[in-house]
mmCIF file of C-alpha atoms in Angstrom:
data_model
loop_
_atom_site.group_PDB
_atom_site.id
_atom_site.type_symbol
_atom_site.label_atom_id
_atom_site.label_comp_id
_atom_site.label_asym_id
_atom_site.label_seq_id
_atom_site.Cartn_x
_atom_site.Cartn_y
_atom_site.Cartn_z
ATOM 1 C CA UNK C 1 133.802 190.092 172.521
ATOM 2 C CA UNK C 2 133.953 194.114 171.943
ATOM 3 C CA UNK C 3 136.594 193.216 169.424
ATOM 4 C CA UNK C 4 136.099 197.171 167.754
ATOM 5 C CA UNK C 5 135.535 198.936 171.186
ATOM 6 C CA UNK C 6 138.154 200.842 172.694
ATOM 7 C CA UNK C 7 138.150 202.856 175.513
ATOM 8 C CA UNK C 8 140.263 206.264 175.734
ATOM 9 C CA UNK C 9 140.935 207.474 179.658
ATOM 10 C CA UNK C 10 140.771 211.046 179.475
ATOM 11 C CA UNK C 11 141.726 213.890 182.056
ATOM 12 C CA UNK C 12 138.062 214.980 183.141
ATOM 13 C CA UNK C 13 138.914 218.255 182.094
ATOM 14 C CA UNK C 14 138.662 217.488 179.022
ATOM 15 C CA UNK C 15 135.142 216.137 178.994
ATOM 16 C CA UNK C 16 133.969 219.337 177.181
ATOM 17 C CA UNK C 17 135.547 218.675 174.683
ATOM 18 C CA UNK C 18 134.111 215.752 173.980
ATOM 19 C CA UNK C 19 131.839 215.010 170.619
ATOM 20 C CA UNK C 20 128.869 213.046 172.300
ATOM 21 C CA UNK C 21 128.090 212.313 168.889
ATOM 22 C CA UNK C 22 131.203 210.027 168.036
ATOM 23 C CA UNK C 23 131.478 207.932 171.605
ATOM 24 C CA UNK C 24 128.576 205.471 173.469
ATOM 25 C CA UNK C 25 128.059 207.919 176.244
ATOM 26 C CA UNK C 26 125.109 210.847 175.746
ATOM 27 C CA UNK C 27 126.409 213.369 177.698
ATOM 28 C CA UNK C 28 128.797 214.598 180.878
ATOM 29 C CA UNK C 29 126.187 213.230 183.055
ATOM 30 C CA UNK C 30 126.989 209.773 181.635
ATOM 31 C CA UNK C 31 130.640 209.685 182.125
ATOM 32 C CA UNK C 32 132.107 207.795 185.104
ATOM 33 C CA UNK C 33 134.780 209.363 186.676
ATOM 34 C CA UNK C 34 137.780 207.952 188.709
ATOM 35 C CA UNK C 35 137.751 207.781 192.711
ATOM 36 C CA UNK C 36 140.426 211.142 192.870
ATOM 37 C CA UNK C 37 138.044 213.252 190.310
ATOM 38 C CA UNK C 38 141.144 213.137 187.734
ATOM 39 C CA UNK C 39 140.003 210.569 185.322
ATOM 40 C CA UNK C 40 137.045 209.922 183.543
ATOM 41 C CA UNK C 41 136.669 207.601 180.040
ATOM 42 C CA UNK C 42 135.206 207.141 176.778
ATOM 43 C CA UNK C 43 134.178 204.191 174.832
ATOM 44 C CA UNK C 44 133.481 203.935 170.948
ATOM 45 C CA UNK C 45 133.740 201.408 168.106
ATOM 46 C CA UNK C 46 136.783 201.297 165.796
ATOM 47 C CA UNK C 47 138.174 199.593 162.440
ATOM 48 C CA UNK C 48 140.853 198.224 162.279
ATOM 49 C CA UNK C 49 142.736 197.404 158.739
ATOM 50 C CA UNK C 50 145.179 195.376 158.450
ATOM 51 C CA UNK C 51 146.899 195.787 155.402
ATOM 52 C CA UNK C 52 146.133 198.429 152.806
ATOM 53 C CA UNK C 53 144.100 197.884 149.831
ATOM 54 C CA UNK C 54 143.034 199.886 146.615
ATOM 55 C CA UNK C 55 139.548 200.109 145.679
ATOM 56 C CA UNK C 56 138.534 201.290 142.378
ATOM 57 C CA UNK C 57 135.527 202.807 141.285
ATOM 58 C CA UNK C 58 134.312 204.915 137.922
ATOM 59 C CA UNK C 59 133.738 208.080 138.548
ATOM 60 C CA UNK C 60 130.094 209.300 137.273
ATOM 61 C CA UNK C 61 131.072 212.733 136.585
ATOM 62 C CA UNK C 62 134.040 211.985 134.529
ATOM 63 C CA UNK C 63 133.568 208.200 133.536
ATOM 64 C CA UNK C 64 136.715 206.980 134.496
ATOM 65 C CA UNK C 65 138.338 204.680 137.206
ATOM 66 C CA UNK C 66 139.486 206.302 140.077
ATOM 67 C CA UNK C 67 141.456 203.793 142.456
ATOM 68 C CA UNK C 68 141.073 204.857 146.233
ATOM 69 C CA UNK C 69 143.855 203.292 148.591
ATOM 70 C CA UNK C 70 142.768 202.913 152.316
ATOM 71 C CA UNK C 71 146.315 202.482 154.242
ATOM 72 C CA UNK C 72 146.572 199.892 156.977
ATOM 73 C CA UNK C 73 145.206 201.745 160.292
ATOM 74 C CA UNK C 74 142.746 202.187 162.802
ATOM 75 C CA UNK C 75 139.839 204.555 161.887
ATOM 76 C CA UNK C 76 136.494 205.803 163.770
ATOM 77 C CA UNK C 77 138.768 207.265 166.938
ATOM 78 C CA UNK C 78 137.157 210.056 168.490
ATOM 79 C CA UNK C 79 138.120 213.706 167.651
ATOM 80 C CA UNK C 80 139.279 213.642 171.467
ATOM 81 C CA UNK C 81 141.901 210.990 170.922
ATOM 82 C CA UNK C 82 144.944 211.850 171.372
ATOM 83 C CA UNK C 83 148.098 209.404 171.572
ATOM 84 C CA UNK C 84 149.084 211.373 174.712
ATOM 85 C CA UNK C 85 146.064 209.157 176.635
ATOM 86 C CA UNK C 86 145.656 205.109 176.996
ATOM 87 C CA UNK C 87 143.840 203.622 174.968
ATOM 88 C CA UNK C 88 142.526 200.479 175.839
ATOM 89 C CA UNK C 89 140.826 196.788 174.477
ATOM 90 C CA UNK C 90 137.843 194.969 176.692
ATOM 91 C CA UNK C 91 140.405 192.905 178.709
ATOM 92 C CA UNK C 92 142.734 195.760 179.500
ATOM 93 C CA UNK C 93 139.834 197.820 180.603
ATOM 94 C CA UNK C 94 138.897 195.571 182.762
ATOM 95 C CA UNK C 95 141.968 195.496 185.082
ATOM 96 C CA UNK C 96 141.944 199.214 184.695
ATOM 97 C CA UNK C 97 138.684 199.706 186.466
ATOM 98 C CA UNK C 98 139.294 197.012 188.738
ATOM 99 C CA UNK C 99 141.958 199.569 190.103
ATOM 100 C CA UNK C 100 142.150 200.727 193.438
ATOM 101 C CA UNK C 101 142.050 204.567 191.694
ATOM 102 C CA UNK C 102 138.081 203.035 190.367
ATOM 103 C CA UNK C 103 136.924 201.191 192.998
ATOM 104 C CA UNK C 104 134.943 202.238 195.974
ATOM 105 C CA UNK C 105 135.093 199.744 199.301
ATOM 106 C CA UNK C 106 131.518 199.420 200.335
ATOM 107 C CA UNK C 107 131.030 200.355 203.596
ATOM 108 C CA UNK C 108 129.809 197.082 206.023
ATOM 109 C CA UNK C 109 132.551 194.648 203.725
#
């Protein structure tokens, strides 16, 4: 399930600089931030490759093959990604938000 979504926790002073355009959230408003105000997240879809391949095409203008390599990687990240923040599957969201720092005890329980 969600095999292609990731989610990036973010410093929520960054969340102007967030592309609304490239992640599942519309806007600021939509963003849910951590218990201490620090932390805040983004979710989007990736691909992953797995090994490289070449892809060749003819080119129209020129009429000859032109061979494309895609190298092994994951593509569709966010311009706001940045290796210096956790990225994260489904499953290790989960625990993440099931955090103390993301939870809020319900007063009455």
């Amino acid at each position: 399930m969600f095999e292609n979504r990731r989610w990036l926790v973010i410093p929520t002073n960054l969340t102007e600089s967030i592309n609304f355009n490239q992640v599942h959230q519309s806007s600021i408003g939509n963003l849910r931030v951590s218990n201490d105000g620090t932390l805040t997240f983004v979710k989007y879809e990736v691909n992953v490759v797995t090994s490289s391949f070449d892809t060749t095409y003819n080119n129209p203008q020129t009429d000859e093959d032109e061979t494309y390599t895609t190298e092994a990687g994951v593509y569709g990240r966010p311009d706001i990604y940045s290796s210096d923040y956790n990225e994260y599957n489904h499953s290790e969201i989960l625990n993440v938000l099931t955090g103390s720092n993301w939870v809020t005890e319900i007063e009455g329980e």
